[in-house]
mmCIF file of C-alpha atoms in Angstrom:
data_model
loop_
_atom_site.group_PDB
_atom_site.id
_atom_site.type_symbol
_atom_site.label_atom_id
_atom_site.label_comp_id
_atom_site.label_asym_id
_atom_site.label_seq_id
_atom_site.Cartn_x
_atom_site.Cartn_y
_atom_site.Cartn_z
ATOM 1 C CA MET M 1 67.468 76.647 76.340
ATOM 2 C CA ARG M 2 66.278 76.196 79.792
ATOM 3 C CA VAL M 3 69.247 74.527 81.530
ATOM 4 C CA LEU M 4 69.346 72.725 84.866
ATOM 5 C CA VAL M 5 72.668 72.857 86.563
ATOM 6 C CA VAL M 6 73.113 70.537 89.440
ATOM 7 C CA GLY M 7 75.924 71.423 91.902
ATOM 8 C CA GLY M 8 75.852 75.124 90.833
ATOM 9 C CA THR M 9 77.516 76.328 94.189
ATOM 10 C CA GLY M 10 80.669 74.275 93.650
ATOM 11 C CA THR M 11 83.933 75.274 92.134
ATOM 12 C CA LEU M 12 82.964 74.064 88.607
ATOM 13 C CA GLY M 13 79.239 74.413 88.884
ATOM 14 C CA ARG M 14 79.285 78.271 89.460
ATOM 15 C CA GLN M 15 81.352 78.750 86.463
ATOM 16 C CA ILE M 16 78.763 76.614 84.272
ATOM 17 C CA VAL M 17 75.970 78.864 85.621
ATOM 18 C CA ARG M 18 77.901 81.931 84.827
ATOM 19 C CA GLN M 19 78.893 80.783 81.237
ATOM 20 C CA ALA M 20 75.246 79.486 80.549
ATOM 21 C CA ILE M 21 73.752 82.772 81.586
ATOM 22 C CA ASP M 22 76.239 84.766 79.591
ATOM 23 C CA GLN M 23 75.290 82.719 76.600
ATOM 24 C CA GLY M 24 71.771 83.598 76.836
ATOM 25 C CA HIS M 25 70.333 80.398 78.472
ATOM 26 C CA THR M 26 67.710 80.384 81.225
ATOM 27 C CA VAL M 27 69.306 78.686 84.161
ATOM 28 C CA VAL M 28 67.674 76.681 86.931
ATOM 29 C CA CYS M 29 69.937 75.457 89.888
ATOM 30 C CA LEU M 30 69.251 72.469 92.146
ATOM 31 C CA VAL M 31 70.845 73.251 95.351
ATOM 32 C CA ARG M 32 70.830 71.752 98.834
ATOM 33 C CA SER M 33 71.000 75.067 100.661
ATOM 34 C CA LEU M 34 69.095 78.016 99.402
ATOM 35 C CA ARG M 35 71.107 80.404 101.736
ATOM 36 C CA LYS M 36 74.486 79.240 100.094
ATOM 37 C CA ALA M 37 73.203 79.762 96.522
ATOM 38 C CA ALA M 38 71.957 83.397 97.090
ATOM 39 C CA PHE M 39 74.667 84.585 94.874
ATOM 40 C CA LEU M 40 73.469 82.320 91.863
ATOM 41 C CA LYS M 41 70.104 84.081 92.303
ATOM 42 C CA GLU M 42 71.814 87.489 92.030
ATOM 43 C CA TRP M 43 73.324 86.318 88.676
ATOM 44 C CA GLY M 44 69.900 85.701 87.340
ATOM 45 C CA ALA M 45 69.510 81.919 87.895
ATOM 46 C CA THR M 46 66.291 80.304 89.328
ATOM 47 C CA ILE M 47 66.976 78.469 92.603
ATOM 48 C CA VAL M 48 65.122 75.280 93.544
ATOM 49 C CA GLY M 49 65.782 73.274 96.673
ATOM 50 C CA GLY M 50 66.569 69.628 96.411
ATOM 51 C CA ASN M 51 69.057 66.669 96.860
ATOM 52 C CA ILE M 52 69.896 63.975 94.327
ATOM 53 C CA CYS M 53 70.119 61.610 97.256
ATOM 54 C CA LYS M 54 66.253 62.380 97.760
ATOM 55 C CA PRO M 55 64.813 61.306 94.495
ATOM 56 C CA GLU M 56 61.382 62.846 95.555
ATOM 57 C CA THR M 57 62.778 66.388 95.510
ATOM 58 C CA LEU M 58 63.937 66.173 91.921
ATOM 59 C CA PRO M 59 60.681 66.569 89.737
ATOM 60 C CA PRO M 60 60.011 70.169 90.456
ATOM 61 C CA ALA M 61 63.568 71.329 89.393
ATOM 62 C CA LEU M 62 63.186 69.267 86.033
ATOM 63 C CA GLU M 63 59.852 70.958 85.024
ATOM 64 C CA ASN M 64 60.208 72.504 81.528
ATOM 65 C CA VAL M 65 63.764 71.713 81.361
ATOM 66 C CA ASP M 66 65.589 71.255 77.993
ATOM 67 C CA ALA M 67 68.951 70.103 79.250
ATOM 68 C CA VAL M 68 70.730 68.986 82.469
ATOM 69 C CA ILE M 69 74.309 69.652 83.365
ATOM 70 C CA ASP M 70 75.559 67.655 86.426
ATOM 71 C CA ALA M 71 78.384 69.264 88.213
ATOM 72 C CA SER M 72 77.533 67.652 91.598
ATOM 73 C CA THR M 73 79.853 65.616 93.721
ATOM 74 C CA ALA M 74 80.509 64.416 97.333
ATOM 75 C CA ARG M 75 82.676 66.842 99.552
ATOM 76 C CA ALA M 76 85.269 65.372 101.843
ATOM 77 C CA THR M 77 83.312 67.077 104.775
ATOM 78 C CA ASP M 78 79.884 65.699 103.554
ATOM 79 C CA SER M 79 77.982 63.384 106.086
ATOM 80 C CA LEU M 80 77.094 61.252 103.024
ATOM 81 C CA THR M 81 79.676 59.021 101.295
ATOM 82 C CA ILE M 82 80.986 59.143 97.824
ATOM 83 C CA ARG M 83 79.054 56.192 96.756
ATOM 84 C CA GLN M 84 75.847 57.644 98.308
ATOM 85 C CA VAL M 85 76.254 60.953 96.331
ATOM 86 C CA ASP M 86 78.244 60.101 93.219
ATOM 87 C CA TRP M 87 76.648 56.547 92.417
ATOM 88 C CA GLU M 88 73.219 56.248 94.250
ATOM 89 C CA GLY M 89 72.623 60.114 93.866
ATOM 90 C CA LYS M 90 73.667 60.140 90.086
ATOM 91 C CA LEU M 91 71.258 57.122 89.291
ATOM 92 C CA ASN M 92 68.278 58.943 91.107
ATOM 93 C CA LEU M 93 69.103 61.948 88.904
ATOM 94 C CA ILE M 94 69.614 60.139 85.593
ATOM 95 C CA ARG M 95 66.367 58.127 86.092
ATOM 96 C CA ALA M 96 64.468 61.343 87.038
ATOM 97 C CA VAL M 97 65.758 62.955 83.897
ATOM 98 C CA GLN M 98 64.626 60.094 81.690
ATOM 99 C CA LYS M 99 61.165 60.173 83.406
ATOM 100 C CA ALA M 100 60.874 63.862 82.754
ATOM 101 C CA GLY M 101 61.417 63.240 79.126
ATOM 102 C CA ILE M 102 64.522 65.318 78.936
ATOM 103 C CA LYS M 103 67.051 64.116 76.387
ATOM 104 C CA LYS M 104 70.230 66.195 76.756
ATOM 105 C CA PHE M 105 72.561 65.401 79.794
ATOM 106 C CA VAL M 106 76.119 66.340 80.723
ATOM 107 C CA PHE M 107 78.182 64.261 82.839
ATOM 108 C CA PHE M 108 81.666 64.776 84.226
ATOM 109 C CA SER M 109 83.979 61.901 84.662
ATOM 110 C CA ILE M 110 87.637 61.464 85.114
ATOM 111 C CA LEU M 111 90.312 60.814 82.519
ATOM 112 C CA ARG M 112 91.143 57.100 82.191
ATOM 113 C CA ALA M 113 88.812 56.249 85.093
ATOM 114 C CA ALA M 114 88.544 52.800 83.763
ATOM 115 C CA GLU M 115 92.174 51.942 84.539
ATOM 116 C CA TYR M 116 92.025 52.678 88.452
ATOM 117 C CA PRO M 117 88.936 50.089 89.640
ATOM 118 C CA LYS M 118 90.535 50.242 93.109
ATOM 119 C CA VAL M 119 90.059 54.100 93.409
ATOM 120 C CA PRO M 120 86.560 54.514 94.610
ATOM 121 C CA LEU M 121 85.556 57.688 92.594
ATOM 122 C CA MET M 122 87.400 56.481 89.481
ATOM 123 C CA ASP M 123 85.317 53.053 89.659
ATOM 124 C CA ILE M 124 82.161 55.064 90.230
ATOM 125 C CA LYS M 125 82.750 57.401 87.315
ATOM 126 C CA ASN M 126 83.398 54.534 85.130
ATOM 127 C CA CYS M 127 80.355 52.656 86.171
ATOM 128 C CA THR M 128 78.213 55.585 85.615
ATOM 129 C CA GLU M 129 79.735 56.235 82.098
ATOM 130 C CA LYS M 130 78.562 52.437 81.421
ATOM 131 C CA PHE M 131 75.008 53.095 82.910
ATOM 132 C CA LEU M 132 74.653 56.235 80.603
ATOM 133 C CA ALA M 133 75.407 54.095 77.623
ATOM 134 C CA GLN M 134 72.513 51.825 78.524
ATOM 135 C CA THR M 135 69.982 54.673 78.404
ATOM 136 C CA ASP M 136 68.288 56.497 75.798
ATOM 137 C CA LEU M 137 69.654 59.847 76.747
ATOM 138 C CA ASP M 138 71.601 62.166 74.426
ATOM 139 C CA TYR M 139 74.302 62.331 76.954
ATOM 140 C CA THR M 140 77.884 63.955 76.681
ATOM 141 C CA ILE M 141 80.492 62.816 78.926
ATOM 142 C CA LEU M 142 83.478 65.313 79.564
ATOM 143 C CA GLN M 143 86.454 63.456 81.235
ATOM 144 C CA LEU M 144 88.586 65.862 83.327
ATOM 145 C CA ALA M 145 92.057 65.675 84.860
ATOM 146 C CA GLY M 146 92.272 68.373 87.363
ATOM 147 C CA PHE M 147 91.219 72.035 88.206
ATOM 148 C CA MET M 148 93.740 74.812 88.369
ATOM 149 C CA GLN M 149 91.688 76.468 91.181
ATOM 150 C CA GLY M 150 92.988 73.476 93.372
ATOM 151 C CA LEU M 151 96.650 74.411 92.946
ATOM 152 C CA ILE M 152 96.146 77.638 94.786
ATOM 153 C CA GLY M 153 95.512 76.067 98.190
ATOM 154 C CA GLN M 154 98.008 73.230 97.430
ATOM 155 C CA TYR M 155 100.913 75.091 96.247
ATOM 156 C CA ALA M 156 100.506 79.009 95.809
ATOM 157 C CA ILE M 157 99.270 79.898 99.237
ATOM 158 C CA PRO M 158 101.622 77.706 101.270
ATOM 159 C CA ILE M 159 104.665 79.107 99.270
ATOM 160 C CA LEU M 160 103.339 82.708 99.820
ATOM 161 C CA ASP M 161 102.901 82.181 103.496
ATOM 162 C CA ASN M 162 106.160 80.299 103.944
ATOM 163 C CA GLN M 163 104.322 77.189 104.896
ATOM 164 C CA SER M 164 105.158 73.593 104.029
ATOM 165 C CA VAL M 165 104.130 72.059 100.700
ATOM 166 C CA TRP M 166 103.518 68.500 100.930
ATOM 167 C CA GLN M 167 104.581 66.204 98.182
ATOM 168 C CA THR M 168 104.497 62.330 98.023
ATOM 169 C CA GLY M 169 107.588 62.149 95.964
ATOM 170 C CA GLU M 170 105.727 60.826 93.060
ATOM 171 C CA ASN M 171 105.513 63.380 90.025
ATOM 172 C CA THR M 172 102.736 62.192 87.744
ATOM 173 C CA PRO M 173 101.938 65.184 85.387
ATOM 174 C CA ILE M 174 98.522 66.226 85.120
ATOM 175 C CA ALA M 175 96.954 68.636 82.499
ATOM 176 C CA TYR M 176 95.188 70.970 84.580
ATOM 177 C CA MET M 177 92.340 73.216 83.306
ATOM 178 C CA ASN M 178 90.674 76.351 84.478
ATOM 179 C CA THR M 179 87.038 75.735 85.489
ATOM 180 C CA GLN M 180 85.971 78.684 83.384
ATOM 181 C CA ASP M 181 87.352 76.892 80.343
ATOM 182 C CA VAL M 182 85.727 73.646 81.412
ATOM 183 C CA ALA M 183 82.437 75.418 81.666
ATOM 184 C CA LYS M 184 82.632 76.622 78.053
ATOM 185 C CA PHE M 185 82.730 72.872 76.839
ATOM 186 C CA ALA M 186 79.848 71.979 79.089
ATOM 187 C CA VAL M 187 77.494 74.650 77.686
ATOM 188 C CA ARG M 188 78.525 74.056 74.197
ATOM 189 C CA ALA M 189 77.703 70.355 74.999
ATOM 190 C CA VAL M 190 73.915 71.275 75.424
ATOM 191 C CA GLU M 191 74.017 73.442 72.276
ATOM 192 C CA LEU M 192 75.376 70.889 69.810
ATOM 193 C CA ASP M 193 73.491 67.817 68.606
ATOM 194 C CA SER M 194 76.731 66.453 67.125
ATOM 195 C CA VAL M 195 78.143 65.611 70.609
ATOM 196 C CA ALA M 196 75.354 63.463 71.658
ATOM 197 C CA ARG M 197 76.137 60.063 72.981
ATOM 198 C CA LYS M 198 79.952 60.689 72.906
ATOM 199 C CA THR M 199 82.816 60.919 75.332
ATOM 200 C CA TYR M 200 85.504 63.593 75.260
ATOM 201 C CA PRO M 201 88.550 64.449 77.148
ATOM 202 C CA VAL M 202 88.487 67.913 78.588
ATOM 203 C CA VAL M 203 91.970 68.951 79.780
ATOM 204 C CA GLY M 204 94.664 71.571 79.764
ATOM 205 C CA SER M 205 97.233 72.364 77.093
ATOM 206 C CA ARG M 206 100.016 70.432 78.790
ATOM 207 C CA ALA M 207 100.676 68.253 81.761
ATOM 208 C CA TRP M 208 102.423 69.451 84.698
ATOM 209 C CA GLY M 209 104.313 67.484 87.418
ATOM 210 C CA ALA M 210 104.392 68.777 90.972
ATOM 211 C CA THR M 211 108.034 69.849 90.916
ATOM 212 C CA GLU M 212 107.366 72.027 87.857
ATOM 213 C CA ILE M 213 104.419 73.612 89.441
ATOM 214 C CA ILE M 214 106.419 74.339 92.538
ATOM 215 C CA GLN M 215 109.236 75.918 90.621
ATOM 216 C CA LEU M 216 106.518 78.060 88.653
ATOM 217 C CA CYS M 217 105.179 79.265 91.927
ATOM 218 C CA GLU M 218 108.731 79.998 93.341
ATOM 219 C CA ARG M 219 109.612 82.058 90.270
ATOM 220 C CA MET M 220 106.374 84.135 90.293
ATOM 221 C CA SER M 221 106.180 84.662 94.117
ATOM 222 C CA GLY M 222 109.912 85.158 94.697
ATOM 223 C CA ASN M 223 109.740 82.812 97.468
ATOM 224 C CA ASN M 224 111.420 79.369 98.018
ATOM 225 C CA ALA M 225 109.094 76.550 98.769
ATOM 226 C CA ARG M 226 109.402 74.498 102.033
ATOM 227 C CA ILE M 227 108.927 71.068 100.716
ATOM 228 C CA SER M 228 108.020 68.184 103.151
ATOM 229 C CA GLN M 229 107.717 64.568 101.870
ATOM 230 C CA VAL M 230 104.987 62.149 102.693
ATOM 231 C CA PRO M 231 105.830 58.711 101.698
ATOM 232 C CA MET M 232 103.309 56.825 99.741
ATOM 233 C CA ALA M 233 103.311 54.082 102.394
ATOM 234 C CA VAL M 234 101.997 56.590 104.907
ATOM 235 C CA LEU M 235 99.159 57.541 102.694
ATOM 236 C CA ARG M 236 98.094 54.149 102.120
ATOM 237 C CA PHE M 237 98.188 53.518 105.888
ATOM 238 C CA MET M 238 95.900 56.554 106.303
ATOM 239 C CA ARG M 239 93.557 55.310 103.847
ATOM 240 C CA SER M 240 93.331 52.095 105.635
ATOM 241 C CA PHE M 241 92.987 53.548 108.979
ATOM 242 C CA THR M 242 90.169 56.258 107.911
ATOM 243 C CA ARG M 243 88.305 53.346 106.607
ATOM 244 C CA PHE M 244 87.331 52.229 110.322
ATOM 245 C CA PHE M 245 85.328 55.240 110.928
ATOM 246 C CA GLN M 246 82.100 56.228 109.216
ATOM 247 C CA TRP M 247 82.797 59.839 109.395
ATOM 248 C CA THR M 248 86.157 59.602 107.560
ATOM 249 C CA TYR M 249 85.128 57.503 104.693
ATOM 250 C CA ASN M 250 85.302 60.396 102.155
ATOM 251 C CA ALA M 251 88.622 61.218 103.458
ATOM 252 C CA SER M 252 89.678 57.633 102.972
ATOM 253 C CA ASP M 253 88.144 57.432 99.435
ATOM 254 C CA ARG M 254 90.149 60.699 98.405
ATOM 255 C CA LEU M 255 93.357 59.424 99.799
ATOM 256 C CA ALA M 256 92.871 56.429 97.141
ATOM 257 C CA PHE M 257 94.051 59.016 94.505
ATOM 258 C CA SER M 258 97.640 58.302 95.817
ATOM 259 C CA GLU M 259 97.350 55.225 93.601
ATOM 260 C CA VAL M 260 96.840 57.406 90.638
ATOM 261 C CA LEU M 261 99.921 59.644 91.506
ATOM 262 C CA ALA M 262 102.043 56.486 91.999
ATOM 263 C CA SER M 263 101.216 55.208 88.466
ATOM 264 C CA GLY M 264 103.523 57.648 86.827
ATOM 265 C CA LYS M 265 101.059 57.786 83.831
ATOM 266 C CA ALA M 266 100.372 61.219 82.735
ATOM 267 C CA LEU M 267 96.783 62.498 82.892
ATOM 268 C CA THR M 268 96.571 64.327 79.554
ATOM 269 C CA ALA M 269 95.014 63.879 75.987
ATOM 270 C CA ASP M 270 95.200 65.284 72.575
ATOM 271 C CA MET M 271 92.600 68.207 72.676
ATOM 272 C CA ALA M 272 92.857 69.332 68.851
ATOM 273 C CA PRO M 273 90.054 67.440 67.724
ATOM 274 C CA VAL M 274 87.859 68.160 70.702
ATOM 275 C CA TYR M 275 88.215 71.943 70.214
ATOM 276 C CA GLU M 276 87.313 71.471 66.579
ATOM 277 C CA GLN M 277 84.286 69.301 67.455
ATOM 278 C CA PHE M 278 82.958 72.010 70.081
ATOM 279 C CA GLY M 279 83.892 75.086 67.736
ATOM 280 C CA LEU M 280 86.131 76.499 70.540
ATOM 281 C CA ASP M 281 89.402 78.313 70.134
ATOM 282 C CA PRO M 282 92.491 76.748 71.952
ATOM 283 C CA LYS M 283 94.174 80.102 71.920
ATOM 284 C CA GLU M 284 91.445 81.349 74.344
ATOM 285 C CA THR M 285 92.261 78.647 76.706
ATOM 286 C CA THR M 286 93.903 79.636 80.084
ATOM 287 C CA THR M 287 97.359 78.318 80.444
ATOM 288 C CA LEU M 288 98.732 77.390 83.917
ATOM 289 C CA GLU M 289 101.420 80.089 83.487
ATOM 290 C CA SER M 290 99.005 82.717 82.870
ATOM 291 C CA TYR M 291 96.542 81.640 85.615
ATOM 292 C CA LEU M 292 99.360 81.792 88.296
ATOM 293 C CA GLN M 293 100.854 84.823 86.889
ATOM 294 C CA GLU M 294 97.394 86.588 87.372
ATOM 295 C CA TYR M 295 97.069 85.063 90.826
ATOM 296 C CA PHE M 296 100.380 86.028 92.132
ATOM 297 C CA GLY M 297 100.359 89.408 90.425
ATOM 298 C CA ARG M 298 96.983 90.284 92.174
ATOM 299 C CA ILE M 299 97.676 89.029 95.457
ATOM 300 C CA ILE M 300 101.348 90.485 95.656
ATOM 301 C CA LYS M 301 99.930 93.956 94.562
ATOM 302 C CA LYS M 302 97.273 93.620 97.613
ATOM 303 C CA LEU M 303 100.075 92.733 100.039
ATOM 304 C CA LYS M 304 102.154 95.633 99.068
ATOM 305 C CA GLU M 305 99.168 97.901 99.697
ATOM 306 C CA LEU M 306 99.008 96.325 103.115
ATOM 307 C CA ASP M 307 102.584 96.879 103.679
ATOM 308 C CA TYR M 308 103.355 93.206 103.969
ATOM 309 C CA GLU M 309 106.676 91.581 103.077
ATOM 310 C CA VAL M 310 106.010 88.907 100.628
ATOM 311 C CA ASN M 311 109.568 87.134 101.492
ATOM 312 C CA PRO M 312 109.584 87.718 105.245
ATOM 313 C CA THR M 313 113.301 88.121 106.743
ATOM 314 C CA GLN M 314 114.584 89.593 109.716
ATOM 315 C CA THR M 315 116.642 92.801 109.715
ATOM 316 C CA ASP M 316 117.819 95.190 112.240
ATOM 317 C CA GLY M 317 116.935 92.921 114.921
ATOM 318 C CA LYS M 318 113.247 93.310 114.026
ATOM 319 C CA LYS M 319 110.857 90.702 112.558
ATOM 320 C CA LYS M 320 108.988 91.778 109.468
ATOM 321 C CA LYS M 321 105.293 90.866 109.324
ATOM 322 C CA ASN M 322 104.592 87.326 108.306
ATOM 323 C CA ASN M 323 101.766 84.688 108.666
ATOM 324 C CA PHE M 324 99.171 86.377 106.355
ATOM 325 C CA PHE M 325 96.450 84.198 105.640
ATOM 326 C CA PHE M 326 94.389 84.354 102.431
#
């Protein structure tokens, strides 16, 4: 098939591009920056410049396309807001897909988004799901919980570098998944007619709380975490404060996710029927333990080669090397 991947330079998008190419599909990537997407071209994808917030740029990327996988989203550093990208931009894309006569469309939502109407991105995802249901597209909606890749910067690196790990005091468990495994479901979604006009959870094998993840990182790194608490009241204040400035809208919208953490409701789902429907083997899915073990094993080996002390201490009046940044 000829598959258009939107958001191909992102954490998830690049894995979808890689998986689709490995499965023998012809891949086209709609990107805002041709320079940043050079690596996708090296992999074998065709790069087309465009922006979902500029509907006039979309038709060239949709020519002769059989299916669209949309992995785009607003970044915290974007000049455009979440509403402009994840709502208005998505509507532009969906309408352009319909006009081009393309049927297969894969959309990534968030698990239980309908339960959090006051969290901007969750509300937008829920509204987009409803909008897709009103179209004639053979859409497949994959509802995610969280990516394992995000845990590296949040927990692994600070613990290795003896820096603070920030916690809210809330411990809502989340079933994180490796983006490589999410990509398998996305590519299978465009290959299977049986998943058309259906919604599926795509989450990890079990839900992990923040405390459990920290303990796992401590055990694998040999370091003790320096934990700093941020009260929920502070996050709520920061969200309200950042709403006053246009350039901090996206940061404010992301701070709203603190409400999800405060709910105490685990973000997880039964994946057994989903694996069966998609014809994938759950035993081949990365567990959080194996993901972090591979990361710490690789990093610690590299540090040893550089003669760096993983657990900095002071002996014989000499301070060993520290503050290694990754």
